[in-house]
Structures are given as C-alpha cells and as structure tokens.
Tab-separated table of C-alpha atoms and ligand atoms in Angstrom:
chain	number	residue	atom	x	y	z
A	14	MET	CA	-27.330	39.279	-40.420
A	15	ILE	CA	-25.245	39.464	-37.306
A	16	SER	CA	-27.270	38.299	-34.329
A	17	GLU	CA	-28.244	40.810	-31.684
A	18	GLN	CA	-26.110	39.041	-29.178
A	19	LYS	CA	-23.072	39.408	-31.385
A	20	GLN	CA	-23.829	43.061	-32.046
A	21	SER	CA	-23.991	43.856	-28.374
A	22	HIS	CA	-20.935	41.711	-27.768
A	23	ARG	CA	-19.161	43.973	-30.197
A	24	LYS	CA	-19.950	47.031	-28.131
A	25	ARG	CA	-16.459	48.036	-27.262
A	26	SER	CA	-14.181	50.439	-25.481
A	27	HIS	CA	-12.973	53.477	-27.365
A	28	GLY	CA	-10.041	51.432	-28.484
A	29	PHE	CA	-6.482	50.509	-27.725
A	30	PRO	CA	-4.280	52.520	-30.055
A	31	ALA	CA	-1.457	50.576	-31.674
A	32	PHE	CA	0.613	50.755	-34.841
A	33	LEU	CA	1.016	47.462	-36.682
A	34	ASP	CA	4.154	46.634	-38.608
A	35	LEU	CA	2.622	45.155	-41.753
A	36	TYR	CA	5.822	45.167	-43.797
A	37	GLY	CA	5.841	41.930	-45.802
A	38	LYS	CA	2.740	40.657	-43.972
A	39	SER	CA	-0.331	39.252	-45.741
A	40	VAL	CA	-3.485	41.295	-45.647
A	41	ILE	CA	-6.753	40.440	-47.364
A	42	LEU	CA	-8.651	43.276	-48.978
A	43	VAL	CA	-12.164	42.437	-50.133
A	44	GLY	CA	-13.539	44.861	-52.724
A	45	GLY	CA	-12.377	46.405	-55.971
A	46	GLY	CA	-13.954	49.859	-56.112
A	47	ALA	CA	-13.072	53.352	-54.914
A	48	LYS	CA	-13.310	52.462	-51.229
A	49	ALA	CA	-10.991	49.505	-51.643
A	50	ALA	CA	-8.572	51.704	-53.590
A	51	GLY	CA	-8.346	54.082	-50.631
A	52	LYS	CA	-7.553	51.230	-48.263
A	53	TYR	CA	-5.063	49.736	-50.727
A	54	ARG	CA	-3.147	53.004	-50.850
A	55	ARG	CA	-2.501	52.906	-47.136
A	56	LEU	CA	-1.678	49.214	-47.065
A	57	ALA	CA	0.797	49.598	-49.915
A	58	ALA	CA	2.467	52.510	-48.104
A	59	CYS	CA	3.135	50.127	-45.182
A	60	GLY	CA	4.673	47.481	-47.452
A	61	ALA	CA	1.946	44.907	-46.774
A	62	LYS	CA	1.491	41.922	-49.103
A	63	VAL	CA	-2.067	42.485	-50.234
A	64	THR	CA	-4.445	39.900	-51.639
A	65	ILE	CA	-7.415	41.599	-53.280
A	66	ILE	CA	-10.561	39.543	-53.585
A	67	ALA	CA	-12.947	41.178	-56.055
A	68	GLU	CA	-14.834	40.224	-59.163
A	69	GLN	CA	-13.864	43.492	-60.743
A	70	LEU	CA	-11.102	46.031	-60.196
A	71	SER	CA	-11.701	49.738	-60.751
A	72	ASP	CA	-9.356	51.554	-63.132
A	73	GLU	CA	-7.640	53.220	-60.205
A	74	LEU	CA	-6.931	49.908	-58.487
A	75	HIS	CA	-5.743	48.432	-61.777
A	76	GLN	CA	-3.243	51.225	-62.226
A	77	ARG	CA	-2.129	51.215	-58.635
A	78	THR	CA	-1.528	47.507	-58.435
A	79	GLU	CA	0.238	47.138	-61.752
A	80	GLY	CA	3.758	45.861	-61.222
A	81	GLU	CA	3.161	45.703	-57.459
A	82	GLN	CA	3.400	42.651	-55.281
A	83	VAL	CA	-0.329	42.098	-55.229
A	84	VAL	CA	-2.380	38.980	-55.687
A	85	HIS	CA	-5.748	39.552	-57.311
A	86	GLU	CA	-8.311	36.786	-56.827
A	87	ASN	CA	-10.857	37.444	-59.510
A	88	ARG	CA	-13.915	36.072	-57.733
A	89	LYS	CA	-16.362	36.437	-54.890
A	90	HIS	CA	-14.996	35.804	-51.397
A	91	ARG	CA	-15.250	32.292	-49.973
A	92	GLU	CA	-15.638	31.069	-46.435
A	93	ASP	CA	-12.186	29.506	-46.437
A	94	ASP	CA	-10.514	32.798	-47.398
A	95	PHE	CA	-10.044	33.799	-43.809
A	96	GLN	CA	-7.562	32.044	-41.528
A	97	VAL	CA	-7.482	32.690	-37.779
A	98	GLY	CA	-5.265	35.648	-36.998
A	99	SER	CA	-5.264	37.177	-40.474
A	100	LEU	CA	-6.013	40.807	-41.059
A	101	VAL	CA	-8.990	41.507	-43.294
A	102	ILE	CA	-10.273	44.782	-44.654
A	103	VAL	CA	-13.719	44.685	-46.201
A	104	ALA	CA	-14.431	47.581	-48.537
A	105	THR	CA	-16.873	46.556	-51.235
A	106	GLU	CA	-19.239	49.164	-52.610
A	107	SER	CA	-22.295	47.392	-51.147
A	108	SER	CA	-23.050	47.517	-47.428
A	109	ALA	CA	-25.148	44.324	-47.695
A	110	ASP	CA	-22.125	42.482	-49.144
A	111	ASN	CA	-19.922	44.005	-46.441
A	112	THR	CA	-22.234	42.732	-43.715
A	113	ALA	CA	-22.280	39.202	-45.121
A	114	ILE	CA	-18.493	39.102	-45.524
A	115	ALA	CA	-17.977	40.531	-42.024
A	116	GLN	CA	-20.173	37.754	-40.697
A	117	THR	CA	-17.946	35.087	-42.290
A	118	ALA	CA	-14.839	36.868	-41.083
A	119	HIS	CA	-16.047	37.058	-37.489
A	120	GLU	CA	-16.917	33.391	-37.544
A	121	ALA	CA	-13.396	32.642	-38.730
A	122	GLY	CA	-11.995	34.646	-35.793
A	123	VAL	CA	-9.997	37.155	-37.797
A	124	TRP	CA	-9.205	40.818	-37.292
A	125	VAL	CA	-11.639	42.591	-39.546
A	126	ASN	CA	-12.326	46.192	-40.463
A	127	VAL	CA	-15.348	47.098	-42.540
A	128	ALA	CA	-15.157	50.450	-44.308
A	129	ASN	CA	-17.591	52.966	-42.795
A	130	GLN	CA	-19.225	50.275	-40.643
A	131	PRO	CA	-17.507	50.410	-37.260
A	132	GLU	CA	-20.227	48.257	-35.705
A	133	LEU	CA	-19.088	45.353	-37.916
A	134	SER	CA	-15.396	45.896	-37.193
A	135	ASN	CA	-13.200	44.641	-34.407
A	136	PHE	CA	-10.473	47.102	-35.259
A	137	LEU	CA	-10.800	50.617	-36.614
A	138	ILE	CA	-8.573	52.467	-39.039
A	139	PRO	CA	-7.902	55.973	-37.736
A	140	SER	CA	-7.666	59.188	-39.723
A	141	LEU	CA	-4.079	60.090	-40.274
A	142	VAL	CA	-1.820	63.104	-40.278
A	143	ASP	CA	1.234	61.776	-42.060
A	144	ARG	CA	4.589	63.285	-41.229
A	145	SER	CA	6.460	60.015	-41.652
A	146	PRO	CA	8.126	58.713	-39.637
A	147	LEU	CA	5.788	60.659	-37.352
A	148	LEU	CA	2.158	59.631	-37.600
A	149	VAL	CA	-0.726	61.276	-35.783
A	150	ALA	CA	-3.672	58.880	-35.739
A	151	ILE	CA	-7.102	60.114	-34.737
A	152	SER	CA	-10.131	58.031	-33.935
A	153	SER	CA	-13.578	58.824	-32.646
A	154	GLY	CA	-14.021	55.153	-31.765
A	155	GLY	CA	-16.476	54.903	-34.652
A	156	VAL	CA	-18.818	57.402	-33.028
A	157	SER	CA	-18.194	60.249	-35.441
A	158	PRO	CA	-15.751	59.732	-38.301
A	159	VAL	CA	-16.634	63.244	-39.498
A	160	LEU	CA	-15.462	64.749	-36.229
A	161	ALA	CA	-12.270	62.693	-36.386
A	162	ARG	CA	-11.596	63.921	-39.930
A	163	LEU	CA	-12.296	67.508	-38.895
A	164	LEU	CA	-9.745	67.263	-36.129
A	165	THR	CA	-7.307	65.595	-38.508
A	166	SER	CA	-7.526	68.435	-40.993
A	167	ARG	CA	-7.006	70.990	-38.229
A	168	ILE	CA	-3.887	69.247	-36.979
A	169	ASP	CA	-2.712	68.755	-40.551
A	170	ALA	CA	-2.974	72.479	-41.219
A	171	PHE	CA	-1.195	73.357	-38.019
A	172	LEU	CA	1.699	70.887	-38.193
A	173	PRO	CA	4.511	71.973	-40.544
A	174	HIS	CA	5.546	69.320	-43.067
A	175	THR	CA	9.116	69.772	-41.879
A	176	TYR	CA	8.184	67.617	-38.878
A	177	SER	CA	8.961	64.740	-41.237
A	178	ASP	CA	12.509	66.067	-41.492
A	179	LEU	CA	12.715	66.314	-37.735
A	180	GLY	CA	11.584	62.690	-37.520
A	181	ARG	CA	14.153	61.620	-40.105
A	182	LEU	CA	16.915	63.458	-38.246
A	183	ALA	CA	15.942	61.517	-35.123
A	184	GLU	CA	16.028	58.304	-37.161
A	185	ASN	CA	19.484	59.066	-38.603
A	186	TYR	CA	21.080	60.066	-35.319
A	187	ARG	CA	19.470	57.406	-33.158
A	188	ASP	CA	22.369	54.977	-33.111
A	189	LYS	CA	25.039	57.640	-32.853
A	190	ILE	CA	23.382	59.261	-29.848
A	191	LYS	CA	22.860	55.890	-28.235
A	192	GLN	CA	26.604	55.307	-28.439
A	193	HIS	CA	27.484	58.720	-26.999
A	194	VAL	CA	24.849	58.947	-24.289
A	195	GLY	CA	24.664	55.596	-22.559
A	196	ASP	CA	22.095	56.292	-19.850
A	197	TRP	CA	18.544	56.235	-21.264
A	198	ARG	CA	17.317	59.038	-19.011
A	199	GLN	CA	20.120	61.322	-20.000
A	200	ARG	CA	19.488	60.326	-23.572
A	201	ARG	CA	15.856	61.307	-23.344
A	202	ARG	CA	16.792	64.639	-21.856
A	203	PHE	CA	19.398	65.119	-24.571
A	204	TRP	CA	16.754	64.544	-27.235
A	205	GLU	CA	14.294	66.852	-25.535
A	206	ARG	CA	16.817	69.657	-25.485
A	207	LEU	CA	17.779	69.066	-29.108
A	208	LEU	CA	14.285	68.893	-30.497
A	209	ASN	CA	12.910	71.678	-28.319
A	210	GLY	CA	15.823	74.001	-28.882
A	211	ARG	CA	17.820	75.573	-31.675
A	212	ILE	CA	18.387	72.337	-33.595
A	213	GLY	CA	14.671	71.638	-33.819
A	214	GLU	CA	14.169	75.199	-34.941
A	215	LEU	CA	16.830	74.897	-37.670
A	216	ILE	CA	15.230	71.752	-39.060
A	217	LEU	CA	11.776	73.296	-39.062
A	218	GLN	CA	13.264	76.131	-41.086
A	219	GLY	CA	14.778	73.627	-43.529
A	220	ARG	CA	18.408	74.489	-42.611
A	221	PHE	CA	19.612	70.898	-42.525
A	222	LYS	CA	23.367	71.512	-42.825
A	223	SER	CA	23.451	73.919	-39.895
A	224	ALA	CA	21.288	71.515	-37.908
A	225	GLU	CA	23.703	68.636	-38.489
A	226	GLN	CA	26.677	70.770	-37.466
A	227	ALA	CA	24.852	71.847	-34.305
A	228	MET	CA	23.958	68.232	-33.617
A	229	ASP	CA	27.589	67.103	-33.804
A	230	ALA	CA	28.639	70.006	-31.580
A	231	ALA	CA	25.991	69.065	-29.010
A	232	LEU	CA	27.265	65.491	-28.940
A	233	THR	CA	30.846	66.600	-28.337
A	234	GLU	CA	29.727	68.960	-25.607
A	235	HIS	CA	27.732	66.233	-23.932
A	236	SER	CA	30.684	63.837	-23.887
A	237	GLU	CA	32.745	66.503	-22.131
A	238	ASN	CA	30.102	67.533	-19.663
A	239	PRO	CA	27.255	65.079	-19.015
A	240	HIS	CA	24.314	66.599	-17.196
A	241	SER	CA	23.430	66.053	-13.602
A	242	GLY	CA	19.957	65.888	-12.129
A	243	GLU	CA	17.708	68.640	-10.914
A	244	VAL	CA	14.756	68.939	-8.541
A	245	TYR	CA	11.589	70.817	-9.448
A	246	LEU	CA	9.695	71.847	-6.339
A	247	VAL	CA	6.280	72.497	-7.811
A	248	GLY	CA	3.086	73.792	-6.262
A	249	ALA	CA	0.138	71.905	-7.746
A	250	GLY	CA	-2.540	74.188	-6.319
A	251	PRO	CA	-5.588	73.095	-4.356
A	252	GLY	CA	-7.040	70.586	-6.803
A	253	ASP	CA	-8.517	72.057	-9.970
A	254	PRO	CA	-5.920	71.272	-12.681
A	255	ASP	CA	-6.831	74.490	-14.496
A	256	LEU	CA	-5.062	76.359	-11.701
A	257	LEU	CA	-1.647	74.920	-12.581
A	258	SER	CA	0.878	77.354	-14.019
A	259	PHE	CA	2.391	76.824	-17.469
A	260	ARG	CA	5.779	76.244	-15.883
A	261	ALA	CA	4.357	73.666	-13.487
A	262	LEU	CA	2.787	71.787	-16.387
A	263	ARG	CA	5.949	71.907	-18.494
A	264	LEU	CA	8.099	70.523	-15.696
A	265	MET	CA	5.481	67.909	-14.812
A	266	GLN	CA	5.656	66.644	-18.351
A	267	GLN	CA	9.411	66.352	-18.544
A	268	CYS	CA	10.265	64.769	-15.185
A	269	ASP	CA	11.757	61.286	-14.771
A	270	VAL	CA	10.406	60.657	-11.293
A	271	VAL	CA	7.685	62.267	-9.195
A	272	LEU	CA	7.396	62.381	-5.416
A	273	PHE	CA	3.861	63.334	-4.461
A	274	ASP	CA	1.542	63.287	-1.499
A	275	ARG	CA	-2.124	62.896	-0.782
A	276	LEU	CA	-3.032	66.532	-1.348
A	277	VAL	CA	-2.211	66.327	-5.043
A	278	SER	CA	-5.477	65.585	-6.806
A	279	GLU	CA	-5.896	62.699	-9.245
A	280	PRO	CA	-6.698	64.906	-12.274
A	281	ILE	CA	-3.387	66.675	-11.656
A	282	MET	CA	-1.461	63.416	-11.366
A	283	GLN	CA	-2.856	62.468	-14.758
A	284	LEU	CA	-0.949	65.383	-16.269
A	285	VAL	CA	2.416	64.103	-15.056
A	286	ASN	CA	4.607	62.404	-17.680
A	287	SER	CA	3.081	58.937	-17.775
A	288	GLU	CA	6.489	57.301	-18.048
A	289	ALA	CA	7.798	58.932	-14.882
A	290	GLU	CA	8.356	56.711	-11.870
A	291	ARG	CA	5.797	57.511	-9.148
A	292	VAL	CA	6.756	57.630	-5.501
A	293	TYR	CA	4.012	58.254	-2.955
A	294	VAL	CA	5.344	60.015	0.106
A	295	GLY	CA	1.951	60.845	1.528
A	296	LYS	CA	1.391	62.191	4.937
A	297	ARG	CA	-1.691	61.894	7.025
A	298	ARG	CA	-2.444	63.829	10.164
A	299	ASN	CA	-0.204	62.543	12.984
A	300	ASP	CA	0.983	59.829	10.676
A	301	HIS	CA	3.918	60.806	8.541
A	302	ALA	CA	3.921	57.935	6.083
A	303	VAL	CA	7.412	58.892	4.997
A	304	PRO	CA	9.379	61.022	7.494
A	305	GLN	CA	10.500	64.412	6.198
A	306	GLU	CA	14.202	63.486	6.438
A	307	SER	CA	13.606	60.471	4.227
A	308	ILE	CA	11.822	62.602	1.650
A	309	ASN	CA	14.736	65.034	1.638
A	310	ALA	CA	17.166	62.148	1.244
A	311	LEU	CA	15.090	60.608	-1.574
A	312	LEU	CA	15.142	63.892	-3.499
A	313	VAL	CA	18.921	64.062	-3.208
A	314	LYS	CA	19.344	60.404	-4.164
A	315	HIS	CA	17.252	60.597	-7.333
A	316	ALA	CA	18.790	63.906	-8.427
A	317	LYS	CA	22.313	62.553	-7.947
A	318	GLN	CA	21.400	59.692	-10.263
A	319	GLY	CA	20.988	62.338	-12.958
A	320	LYS	CA	17.185	62.369	-12.929
A	321	ARG	CA	14.815	65.286	-13.215
A	322	VAL	CA	12.920	64.950	-9.991
A	323	LEU	CA	9.480	66.475	-9.605
A	324	ARG	CA	8.514	67.195	-6.013
A	325	LEU	CA	4.842	67.903	-6.433
A	326	LYS	CA	3.049	69.484	-3.509
A	327	GLY	CA	-0.525	70.553	-2.887
A	328	GLY	CA	-1.112	74.322	-2.935
A	329	ASP	CA	2.037	76.393	-2.708
A	330	PRO	CA	5.266	74.689	-1.620
A	331	PHE	CA	6.286	77.569	0.654
A	332	ILE	CA	3.009	77.796	2.568
A	333	PHE	CA	2.719	75.145	5.261
A	334	GLY	CA	4.365	72.835	2.778
A	335	ARG	CA	7.842	72.234	4.202
A	336	GLY	CA	9.177	73.211	0.797
A	337	GLY	CA	11.837	75.283	2.500
A	338	GLU	CA	13.178	72.319	4.443
A	339	GLU	CA	13.378	70.199	1.341
A	340	ILE	CA	15.388	72.658	-0.688
A	341	GLU	CA	17.643	73.485	2.252
A	342	THR	CA	18.874	69.909	2.067
A	343	LEU	CA	19.284	70.205	-1.693
A	344	ALA	CA	21.290	73.410	-1.309
A	345	GLU	CA	23.547	71.734	1.267
A	346	GLU	CA	24.092	68.796	-1.070
A	347	GLY	CA	24.829	70.996	-4.091
A	348	VAL	CA	21.833	69.703	-6.069
A	349	SER	CA	20.318	72.273	-8.413
A	350	PHE	CA	16.635	73.037	-8.040
A	351	GLN	CA	13.883	75.415	-9.057
A	352	VAL	CA	10.706	76.366	-7.231
A	353	VAL	CA	7.339	76.890	-8.911
A	354	PRO	CA	4.680	78.634	-6.840
A	355	GLY	CA	1.192	77.225	-6.732
A	356	VAL	CA	-2.200	78.627	-5.794
A	357	THR	CA	-2.348	78.160	-2.041
A	358	ALA	CA	-5.496	76.641	-0.511
A	359	ALA	CA	-6.466	79.989	1.040
A	360	ALA	CA	-6.508	81.742	-2.339
A	361	GLY	CA	-8.106	78.828	-4.193
A	362	CYS	CA	-10.815	78.081	-1.628
A	363	ALA	CA	-11.620	81.749	-1.096
A	364	SER	CA	-12.085	82.370	-4.828
A	365	TYR	CA	-14.129	79.247	-5.463
A	366	ALA	CA	-16.287	79.890	-2.398
A	367	GLY	CA	-16.952	83.526	-3.343
A	368	ILE	CA	-15.265	84.892	-0.208
A	369	PRO	CA	-12.809	87.745	-0.933
A	370	LEU	CA	-10.027	87.510	1.662
A	371	THR	CA	-9.739	91.275	1.912
A	372	HIS	CA	-12.375	93.908	1.237
A	373	ARG	CA	-12.274	97.631	1.930
A	374	ASP	CA	-15.444	97.448	4.034
A	375	HIS	CA	-14.616	94.312	5.997
A	376	ALA	CA	-10.975	93.313	6.240
A	377	GLN	CA	-7.738	95.194	5.750
A	378	ALA	CA	-5.498	92.280	6.645
A	379	CYS	CA	-5.397	88.555	6.194
A	380	ILE	CA	-3.534	86.058	8.342
A	381	PHE	CA	-2.705	82.443	7.485
A	382	VAL	CA	-2.193	80.065	10.412
A	383	THR	CA	-2.244	76.322	11.007
A	384	GLY	CA	-4.790	75.005	13.456
A	385	HIS	CA	-2.995	71.776	14.130
A	386	LEU	CA	-4.011	70.232	17.460
A	387	LYS	CA	-1.167	69.399	19.801
A	388	ASP	CA	-2.026	67.618	23.060
A	389	GLY	CA	-5.695	68.543	22.592
A	390	THR	CA	-5.075	72.274	22.278
A	391	VAL	CA	-4.268	74.708	19.520
A	392	ASN	CA	-1.287	76.881	20.250
A	393	LEU	CA	-1.884	80.234	18.570
A	394	ASP	CA	-1.534	83.930	19.337
A	395	TRP	CA	-5.248	84.327	20.163
A	396	PRO	CA	-5.249	88.070	20.999
A	397	ALA	CA	-3.697	88.783	17.580
A	398	LEU	CA	-6.219	86.549	15.786
A	399	ALA	CA	-9.238	87.990	17.566
A	400	ARG	CA	-8.660	91.539	16.304
A	401	PRO	CA	-11.409	93.160	14.214
A	402	HIS	CA	-11.208	94.073	10.487
A	403	GLN	CA	-9.123	91.123	9.447
A	404	THR	CA	-9.594	87.695	7.927
A	405	VAL	CA	-8.032	84.632	9.521
A	406	VAL	CA	-7.464	81.578	7.359
A	407	ILE	CA	-6.789	78.374	9.227
A	408	TYR	CA	-5.109	75.423	7.510
A	409	MET	CA	-5.413	71.953	9.058
A	410	GLY	CA	-8.031	73.175	11.490
A	411	LEU	CA	-10.979	70.773	11.223
A	412	VAL	CA	-10.261	68.726	14.337
A	413	GLY	CA	-9.391	71.821	16.356
A	414	LEU	CA	-12.438	73.806	15.155
A	415	PRO	CA	-14.369	73.750	18.476
A	416	VAL	CA	-11.266	74.915	20.382
A	417	ILE	CA	-10.554	77.595	17.771
A	418	CYS	CA	-14.087	79.037	17.958
A	419	GLU	CA	-14.084	78.950	21.724
A	420	GLN	CA	-10.737	80.749	21.993
A	421	LEU	CA	-11.678	83.421	19.454
A	422	ILE	CA	-14.845	84.238	21.413
A	423	LYS	CA	-12.920	84.182	24.668
A	424	HIS	CA	-10.430	86.707	23.251
A	425	GLY	CA	-13.070	89.176	22.157
A	426	LEU	CA	-14.710	88.221	18.848
A	427	PRO	CA	-18.536	88.259	18.950
A	428	SER	CA	-20.144	84.821	19.051
A	429	ASP	CA	-22.066	85.651	15.847
A	430	HIS	CA	-18.816	86.390	13.949
A	431	PRO	CA	-19.018	84.720	10.499
A	432	ILE	CA	-16.950	81.625	9.760
A	433	ALA	CA	-16.794	79.226	6.815
A	434	LEU	CA	-15.449	75.751	6.301
A	435	VAL	CA	-14.405	74.828	2.762
A	436	ALA	CA	-13.903	71.132	2.113
A	437	GLU	CA	-12.174	69.864	-1.066
A	438	GLY	CA	-11.942	73.438	-2.289
A	439	THR	CA	-11.790	74.124	-6.070
A	440	ARG	CA	-12.670	70.506	-6.864
A	441	GLN	CA	-15.914	69.317	-8.381
A	442	SER	CA	-16.797	67.957	-4.950
A	443	GLN	CA	-16.246	71.275	-3.115
A	444	GLN	CA	-18.444	71.741	-0.068
A	445	VAL	CA	-18.855	75.054	1.786
A	446	LEU	CA	-20.469	75.349	5.213
A	447	THR	CA	-21.002	78.749	6.767
A	448	GLY	CA	-22.178	79.817	10.202
A	449	THR	CA	-20.947	81.716	13.236
A	450	LEU	CA	-18.276	80.989	15.816
A	451	GLU	CA	-21.083	79.673	17.968
A	452	THR	CA	-23.007	77.565	15.444
A	453	LEU	CA	-20.414	76.069	13.088
A	454	PRO	CA	-18.872	73.551	15.542
A	455	GLU	CA	-22.397	72.132	16.023
A	456	THR	CA	-23.253	72.182	12.309
A	457	ILE	CA	-20.220	70.143	11.271
A	458	LYS	CA	-21.063	67.369	13.728
A	459	SER	CA	-24.004	66.308	11.590
A	460	GLN	CA	-22.152	66.540	8.256
A	461	ALA	CA	-20.015	64.073	6.386
A	462	ILE	CA	-16.993	66.209	5.601
A	463	LYS	CA	-14.175	65.062	3.382
A	464	PRO	CA	-10.642	66.399	3.811
A	465	PRO	CA	-8.828	68.581	3.016
A	466	THR	CA	-10.641	71.431	4.730
A	467	LEU	CA	-9.882	75.083	5.260
A	468	ILE	CA	-11.430	77.524	7.713
A	469	ILE	CA	-12.044	81.190	6.954
A	470	VAL	CA	-12.982	83.515	9.810
A	471	GLY	CA	-14.130	87.099	9.254
A	472	ASN	CA	-16.895	89.400	8.094
A	473	VAL	CA	-15.890	88.718	4.482
A	474	VAL	CA	-17.616	85.322	4.820
A	475	SER	CA	-20.986	87.106	4.704
A	476	LEU	CA	-20.212	88.227	1.109
A	477	ARG	CA	-20.521	84.647	-0.106
A	478	GLU	CA	-24.280	84.920	-0.182
A	479	LYS	CA	-23.925	87.430	-3.013
A	480	LEU	CA	-20.696	86.272	-4.644
A	481	ALA	CA	-20.857	82.470	-4.752
A	482	TRP	CA	-20.321	81.489	-8.395
A	483	PHE	CA	-18.707	78.056	-8.564
A	484	GLU	CA	-21.112	75.259	-9.291
A	485	THR	CA	-20.093	71.811	-8.192
A	486	ARG	CA	-21.059	68.698	-10.093
A	487	GLU	CA	-24.478	67.480	-9.099
B	26	SAH	N1	0.951	73.943	0.821
B	26	SAH	C1	-0.475	73.822	0.931
B	26	SAH	C2	-0.950	73.568	2.319
B	26	SAH	C3	-0.471	72.279	2.887
B	26	SAH	S1	-1.085	71.993	4.479
B	26	SAH	C4	-1.130	75.078	0.346
B	26	SAH	O1	-0.439	76.048	0.050
B	26	SAH	O2	-2.341	75.063	0.164
B	26	SAH	C5	-2.515	71.050	4.159
B	26	SAH	C6	-3.757	71.821	4.432
B	26	SAH	O3	-4.045	72.692	3.382
B	26	SAH	C7	-4.999	70.968	4.569
B	26	SAH	O4	-5.096	70.370	5.823
B	26	SAH	C8	-6.056	72.001	4.347
B	26	SAH	O5	-6.254	72.781	5.486
B	26	SAH	C9	-5.441	72.882	3.303
B	26	SAH	N2	-5.876	72.514	1.942
B	26	SAH	C10	-5.125	72.130	0.919
B	26	SAH	N3	-5.863	71.902	-0.179
B	26	SAH	C11	-7.132	72.180	0.149
B	26	SAH	C12	-8.378	72.150	-0.554
B	26	SAH	N4	-8.431	71.763	-1.839
B	26	SAH	N5	-9.499	72.476	0.104
B	26	SAH	C13	-9.445	72.850	1.394
B	26	SAH	N6	-8.311	72.897	2.098
B	26	SAH	C14	-7.158	72.581	1.500
C-alpha cells in the first residue's frame, strides 16, 4: 500500500495542461484487458512506441497490435521495468494489481497514470474531443471523471467535425502565410480575420475549393495593403465582469496590448487576451502615475506599430474618464479607433445599492459631478446642486465629503436630506453607508472604507431600505 504520507504528498493542484509529443517515444503500458486496449488506442494514434507488459492479451488488443510496432512482454511487471523519466500507463483489470504496480513506478520516479485511480497517478489523461489537429482536452482533476465526460460529450455534439478541416487548412497554409505576412502580430490578426470570416464559414460548409481561392485572394490583398493598428477605447464598467458588453469582451480578447488603470477590476483583467502585453498607466488621486500626455502618446505609438491597442477604462470612457482627450490625439494623428461605452459608476452603484437615480415621486433629474478637492475646497455650482427633486451623484468625492455636505446645507438642503456612500460598487466587496447630510461625515470617520467610492444625494436614497437586493460575499 502507498503510505499515508505519500498519499497526502500526492494531493495536487488541478493540473498543468500540456500536450506531449509521443511520436516515436517509448511508453510502457501495463495490462492486457479492455482498459489497456482503450489506452493503447490513444497511444497508437500519437505514434508512440508501446511496450505492453501483460501475461495475457485480450482479443481486441491482439487484433489492434498485429503488424504494429509494439513489443509485448508476456509476463508480470518487474521492478526494473521502469526507468527514471519514462512514461507508464497502468491499466490492468485489477485495482489491487494497479496499486502495487503504481507503488513500484513511484519508487522508480517515473511519470505514471493509473486508469480510474487518479490518487495513484502523477499525471492524468483528459477526456478528448478530437478534431485533429485540434484537440479539446477536458479534465476534472480526477475529482469527477463523469462530469468531465459529460462536458466532453456536450462539446463534441456542439463542435462540427469540419473543424478538423479548418485545422488542416491552417496547417497547410502556415508556411505560405508566414512568408507573406512577416510580422507575427499582423499574422495573428490575418488568421483571426480568415478563420472568423467568410473563409472559415466556407470550410465549415465543406466548400474547400472556394475557401482556397478566397485564401489566395486574401494573401494577395494583404501584400498590397498591410493593415495598420487601431485603438479600442473600452469602458469596463464599475467592477462586476458580468456588466461588460459583448463588444467590450470581443475586443478585449483580440487585442495585442492593453493600457489599463487601477479602476479596472482584477476579474475583468482576467478576461483580457492572456497573450496581450500589459501596460499599467494607473492614476491615484493627486498622483498621476503616468501623465495624460504620455498615455495619449503611448496609444499612438503602439497603434502605429500596427497593434490592436485596448485602452481599458473603469466605468464609461466618456464620463470623467478623459476618454475624449485620448481619442482627440488619435484623431489628430490619423489613428483609427472605436469607442465602447461601459456602465458608469453612477448607474452600476445605484442599481447594486437599490437606489433608483430617478423616481416619479422623488427625483425628476439627475446630475453627475466630480467632488475633487482643490486647495481644500470643492468648486461646484452649489445653488444648482441644492435644488429639490433631483439626485446628485458625486464621483471622486470621499475626501471632500464634509465640505460637500456643509455646502449643500448652506445652500438650502435640509440637514436630514438622505445621502449614501457606495464603496467598491457592484463588486463582491461592495459596501453601502447611508445617512443624512448631517450624520454621514461623522459615520464615515469610524469606518474602514476602500476606494473607489461614489456619493449619491437625494430622497431616492431612502428607497434602498425597500429595494436593496445585491448580496455581497460574507
Ligand atoms: N469613467 C468612470 C469614472 C472615473 S472617475 C465611470 O464612468 O464610472 C473615478 C471615480 O469613479 C472614482 O473615484 C469613484 O468615484 C467612481 N467609481 C468608479 N468605479 C466605482 C465603483 N466600483 N464603486 C464606487 N465608485 C466608483
């Protein structure tokens, strides 16, 4: 038996996925029954040189291995069968035998997989959707092979077999396209357009001749007119990745480089093409890590190198986001761009806090302002903000909150006028504090509040008591 220590040692991560090139490589398969036959099938498909160690071969294995490059050792396994570094698959019909063989294999320091016994294995064999050369491998990390197979059959049903043809087309044209399109980024974009567009569609329909003609035409066109870069100015919303738009997500996944700042939440960054270069251009209050002019210049520089540049901004790029300034520079420099709106913090925080920004009984208008402190004061049109029947949303107002409340009271709002502070709105860590113009500045003194924060002033805040719905993680 494997000792307890070894068992717990073999507790592992969910796995590092990799595809091994076993062509012409030696693999030892222990077992001669139905299970071993299944493993043999996959090994043979990879061109591995298989040595089967088994006292008896099933009829299926006999037939399969006939005339193949297989060595059959007609005996029980021995301790000296396993050399360090070899790949061993144990698939006898007896789990007691499997355990004993796995023990020997582990002692010999080899890579070993035991059929249906992930706890004895140091590598797992995933379920497979085979659209060679495309392979979709699915693993549950040994936790639930049934679930992995279920998912495999769903993907199998959903993925047309013609994806194999698409893969083969890519294989056949690889060298040719490499010659025509020298720059790897442009090449990737070229492929994306081909496979996503009409050519991909033709192949999936089985119209190979037309696809090849279209492919040659695309290559000629590219040589005459190579593509230049583009900037995607994308609003990432306030934090919850579910609030991204489809267009935002699509562009995030096809960019070559991303310029992002602190407001973009980590779960959203995880959705950006993992191969894209990441450039942090974060800004903190009163501390512009990268000055705006440099950001503008960076966007132009990357785009002129032919890259697809993602400028990812928190909320909406056109609301207190300097998005306008950035694309002004692009327009002046003749760089093409597109703008994708995002859910602005006011909309996101209001929804997730259960505070409707307008309401027929409470507010007929809604104003967005920034509450940035300058020289210790907040410079706003106070008489306009202190009018009744409206909601005022204040971005960047945490530090100026006492001044804001004081000025609003001074310009005519009652001191018991409702106000809310939403910190980390729409995220699992969202925190909402409510009070009045008089009480909230005191309340926040005793609280640990994490940025970013948004302030909502107006009678609509009182609706939260009834309408709060979003539950944060406990
Ligand atoms: N373009 C952004 C705003 C950028 S200004 C938008 O449309 O939302 C930065 C300010 O936005 C922060 O200081 C804060 O006031 C507000 N903000 C952004 N995300 C927020 C969030 N998740 N929760 C609360 N406030 C947020």
